[in-house]
Coordinates of C-alpha atoms in Angstrom, one line a residue:
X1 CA -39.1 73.4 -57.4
X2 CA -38.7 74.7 -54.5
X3 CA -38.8 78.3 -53.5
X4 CA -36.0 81.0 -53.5
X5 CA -35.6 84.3 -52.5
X6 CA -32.8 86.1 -54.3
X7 CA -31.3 87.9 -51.0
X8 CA -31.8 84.7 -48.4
X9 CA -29.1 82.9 -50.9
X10 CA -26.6 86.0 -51.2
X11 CA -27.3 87.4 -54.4
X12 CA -27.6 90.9 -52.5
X13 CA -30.7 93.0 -52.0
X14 CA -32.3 94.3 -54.9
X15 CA -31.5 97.8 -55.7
X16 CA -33.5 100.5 -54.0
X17 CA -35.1 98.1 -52.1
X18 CA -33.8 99.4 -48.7
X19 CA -35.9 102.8 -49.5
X20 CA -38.2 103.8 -46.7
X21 CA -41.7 103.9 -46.8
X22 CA -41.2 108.3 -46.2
X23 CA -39.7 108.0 -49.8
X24 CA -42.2 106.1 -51.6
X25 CA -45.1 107.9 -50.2
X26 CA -44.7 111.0 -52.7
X27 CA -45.1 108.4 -55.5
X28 CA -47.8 106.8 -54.0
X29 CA -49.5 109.9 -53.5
X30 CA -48.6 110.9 -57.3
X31 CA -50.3 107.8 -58.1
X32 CA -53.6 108.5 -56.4
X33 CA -53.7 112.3 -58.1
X34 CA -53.4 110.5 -61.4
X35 CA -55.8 108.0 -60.8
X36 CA -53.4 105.4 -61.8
X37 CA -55.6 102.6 -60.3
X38 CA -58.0 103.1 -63.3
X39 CA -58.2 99.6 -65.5
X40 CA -56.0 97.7 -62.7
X41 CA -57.6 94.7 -63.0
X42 CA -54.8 92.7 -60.9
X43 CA -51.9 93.5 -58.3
X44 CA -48.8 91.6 -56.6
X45 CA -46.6 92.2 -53.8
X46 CA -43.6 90.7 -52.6
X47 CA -40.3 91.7 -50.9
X48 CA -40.8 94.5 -48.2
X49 CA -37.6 95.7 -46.5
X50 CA -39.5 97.8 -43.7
X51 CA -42.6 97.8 -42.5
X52 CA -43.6 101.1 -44.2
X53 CA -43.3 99.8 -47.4
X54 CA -45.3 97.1 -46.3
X55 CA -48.1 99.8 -45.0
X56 CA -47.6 102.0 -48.0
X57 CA -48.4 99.0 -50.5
X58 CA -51.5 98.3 -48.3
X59 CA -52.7 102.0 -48.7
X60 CA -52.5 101.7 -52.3
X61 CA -54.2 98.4 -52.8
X62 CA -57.2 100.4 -50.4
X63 CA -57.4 102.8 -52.8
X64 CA -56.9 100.5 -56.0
X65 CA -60.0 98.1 -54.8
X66 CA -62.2 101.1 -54.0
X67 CA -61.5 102.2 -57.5
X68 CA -62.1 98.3 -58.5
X69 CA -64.1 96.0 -56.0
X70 CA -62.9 93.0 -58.0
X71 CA -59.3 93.7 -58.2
X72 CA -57.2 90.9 -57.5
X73 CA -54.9 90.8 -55.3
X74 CA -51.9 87.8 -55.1
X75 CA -49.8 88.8 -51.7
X76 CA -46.5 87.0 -52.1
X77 CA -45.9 86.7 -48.1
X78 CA -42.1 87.1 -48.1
X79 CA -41.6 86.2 -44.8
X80 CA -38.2 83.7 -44.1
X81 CA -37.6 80.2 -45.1
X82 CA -36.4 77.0 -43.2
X83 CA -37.2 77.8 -39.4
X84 CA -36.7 81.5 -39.4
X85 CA -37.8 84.8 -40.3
X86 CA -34.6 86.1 -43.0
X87 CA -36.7 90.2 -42.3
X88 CA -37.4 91.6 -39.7
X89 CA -40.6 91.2 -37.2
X90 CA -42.1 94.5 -38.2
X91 CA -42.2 93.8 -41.8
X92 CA -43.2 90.0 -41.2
X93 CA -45.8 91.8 -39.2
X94 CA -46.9 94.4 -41.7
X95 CA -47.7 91.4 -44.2
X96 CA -49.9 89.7 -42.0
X97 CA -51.8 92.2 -40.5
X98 CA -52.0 94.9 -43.3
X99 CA -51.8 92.9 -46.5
X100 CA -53.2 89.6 -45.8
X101 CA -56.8 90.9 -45.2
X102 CA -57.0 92.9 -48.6
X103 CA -55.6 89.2 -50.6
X104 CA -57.8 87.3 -53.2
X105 CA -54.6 85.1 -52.7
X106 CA -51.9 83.9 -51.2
X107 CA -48.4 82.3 -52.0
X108 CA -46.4 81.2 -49.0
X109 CA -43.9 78.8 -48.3
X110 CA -44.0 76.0 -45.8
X111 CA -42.5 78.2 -43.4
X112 CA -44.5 81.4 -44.4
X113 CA -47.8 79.7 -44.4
X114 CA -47.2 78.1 -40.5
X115 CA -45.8 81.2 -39.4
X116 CA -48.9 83.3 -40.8
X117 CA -51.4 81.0 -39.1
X118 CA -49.3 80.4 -36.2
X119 CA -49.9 76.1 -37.0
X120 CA -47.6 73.4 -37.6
X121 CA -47.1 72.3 -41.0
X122 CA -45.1 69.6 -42.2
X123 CA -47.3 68.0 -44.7
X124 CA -49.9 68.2 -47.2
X125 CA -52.7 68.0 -44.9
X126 CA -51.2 70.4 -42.3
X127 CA -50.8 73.1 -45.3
X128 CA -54.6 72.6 -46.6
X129 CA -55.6 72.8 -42.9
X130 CA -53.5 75.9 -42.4
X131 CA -54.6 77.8 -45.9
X132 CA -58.4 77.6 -45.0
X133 CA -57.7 79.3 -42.0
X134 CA -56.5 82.1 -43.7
X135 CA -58.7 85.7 -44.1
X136 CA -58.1 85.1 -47.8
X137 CA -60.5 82.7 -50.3
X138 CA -57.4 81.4 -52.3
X139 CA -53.9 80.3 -50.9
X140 CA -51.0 78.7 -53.5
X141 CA -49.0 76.7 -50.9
X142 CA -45.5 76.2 -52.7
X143 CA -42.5 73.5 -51.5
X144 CA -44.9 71.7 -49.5
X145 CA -43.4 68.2 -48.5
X146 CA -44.8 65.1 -50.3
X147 CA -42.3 62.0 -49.4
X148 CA -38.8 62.1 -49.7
X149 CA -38.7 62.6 -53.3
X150 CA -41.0 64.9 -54.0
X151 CA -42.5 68.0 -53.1
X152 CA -46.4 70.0 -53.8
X153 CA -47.5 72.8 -54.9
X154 CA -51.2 73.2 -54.0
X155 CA -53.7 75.6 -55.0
X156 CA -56.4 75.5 -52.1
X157 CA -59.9 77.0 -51.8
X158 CA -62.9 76.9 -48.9
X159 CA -63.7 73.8 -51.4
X160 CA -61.6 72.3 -53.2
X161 CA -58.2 71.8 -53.6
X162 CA -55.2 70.9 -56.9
X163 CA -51.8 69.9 -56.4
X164 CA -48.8 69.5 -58.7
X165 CA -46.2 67.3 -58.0
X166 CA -42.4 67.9 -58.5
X167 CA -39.1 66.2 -58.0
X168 CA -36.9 66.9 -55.5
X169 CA -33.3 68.5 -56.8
X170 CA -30.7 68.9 -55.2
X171 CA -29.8 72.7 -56.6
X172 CA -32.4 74.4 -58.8
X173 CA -32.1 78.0 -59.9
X174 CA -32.4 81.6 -57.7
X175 CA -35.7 82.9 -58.0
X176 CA -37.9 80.0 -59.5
X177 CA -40.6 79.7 -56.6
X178 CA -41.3 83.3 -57.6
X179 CA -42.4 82.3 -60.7
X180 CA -45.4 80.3 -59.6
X181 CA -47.7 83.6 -58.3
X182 CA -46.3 85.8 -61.4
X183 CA -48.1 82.5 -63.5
X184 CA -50.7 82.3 -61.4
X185 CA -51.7 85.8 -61.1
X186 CA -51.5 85.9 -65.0
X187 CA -53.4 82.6 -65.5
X188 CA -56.1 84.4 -63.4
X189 CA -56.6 87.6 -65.3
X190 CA -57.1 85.8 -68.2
X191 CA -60.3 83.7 -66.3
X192 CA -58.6 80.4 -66.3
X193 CA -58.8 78.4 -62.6
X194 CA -57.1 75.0 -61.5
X195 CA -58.9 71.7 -61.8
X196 CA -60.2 70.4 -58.8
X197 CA -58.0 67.5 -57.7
X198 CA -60.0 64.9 -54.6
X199 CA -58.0 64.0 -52.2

């Protein structure tokens, strides 16, 4: 289904999510004295309301992969939806140029994955085009348009490529697009990888 983000459809922002990064550093920092990386074998990101939240999470995943070189990493670009960016250019920024290069993977959008690589997509090909140009080895490309009744959700490597076909709804719950990189991430800590699918 397609993707949702809980405060671009007026369910609010999530609480304490408007904290700046000055505020979360202490806990970060905590973190590190603890070694509270140790046995990480996996990490997600999403929602960023500044940019230093953004930078803070990057700082930790540094720290996390030095601790673990084969931590995995799923960056959940949320970025805008439709033809726009719904946070602002800083954070947008912060993603892309902080998080992105420490990703095993990536989950965007239509719009996210175009506006990361700065190409047009509209269409399967334009989305498996646009995810191997990505720093990352793994993209999961979500709502990507199939026809007029249906929609993909492709997981894309250098090589190969899977897809999933839905149906178009017309209303489909808040929040279910997030579910696919949770899934994923899970599915990939346990060792399990999508089929290859030929084009």
């Amino acid at each position: 289904p397609p993707k949702h983000r809980p405060h671009a459809r007026g369910n609010g922002r999530p609480p304490g999510a408007g904290r700046p990064g000055a505020e979360i550093m202490p806990i970060r920092n905590r973190l590190a004295d603890w070694d509270g990386w140790k046995g990480c074998a996996g990490v997600m990101t999403g929602y960023f309301a500044e940019a230093g939240q953004g930078n803070i999470a990057a700082s930790c995943i540094r720290d996390m992969k030095h601790a673990n070189p084969e931590l995995y990493v799923l960056v959940d670009p949320v970025l805008g939806d439709g033809d726009s960016l719904y946070v602002a250019a800083d954070v947008a920024q912060a993603i892309r140029d902080a998080l992105l290069p420490l990703a095993t993977c990536i989950s965007p959008i239509l719009f996210e994955l175009a506006w990361l690589t700065g190409k047009p997509v509209s269409n399967r090909p334009d989305a498996v085009s646009a995810a191997r140009a990505m720093p990352c080895g793994e993209v999961l490309a979500t709502s990507i348009p199939v026809d007029a009744a249906s929609i993909a959700t492709l997981a894309i490597t250098t090589l190969e490529q899977a897809h999933v076909l839905s149906r178009l709804k017309p209303s489909v719950p808040h929040e279910t697009g997030d579910v696919v990189p949770v899934l994923s991430l899970n599915f990939r800590l346990m060792g399990l990888r999508a089929p290859q699918v030929s084009d």
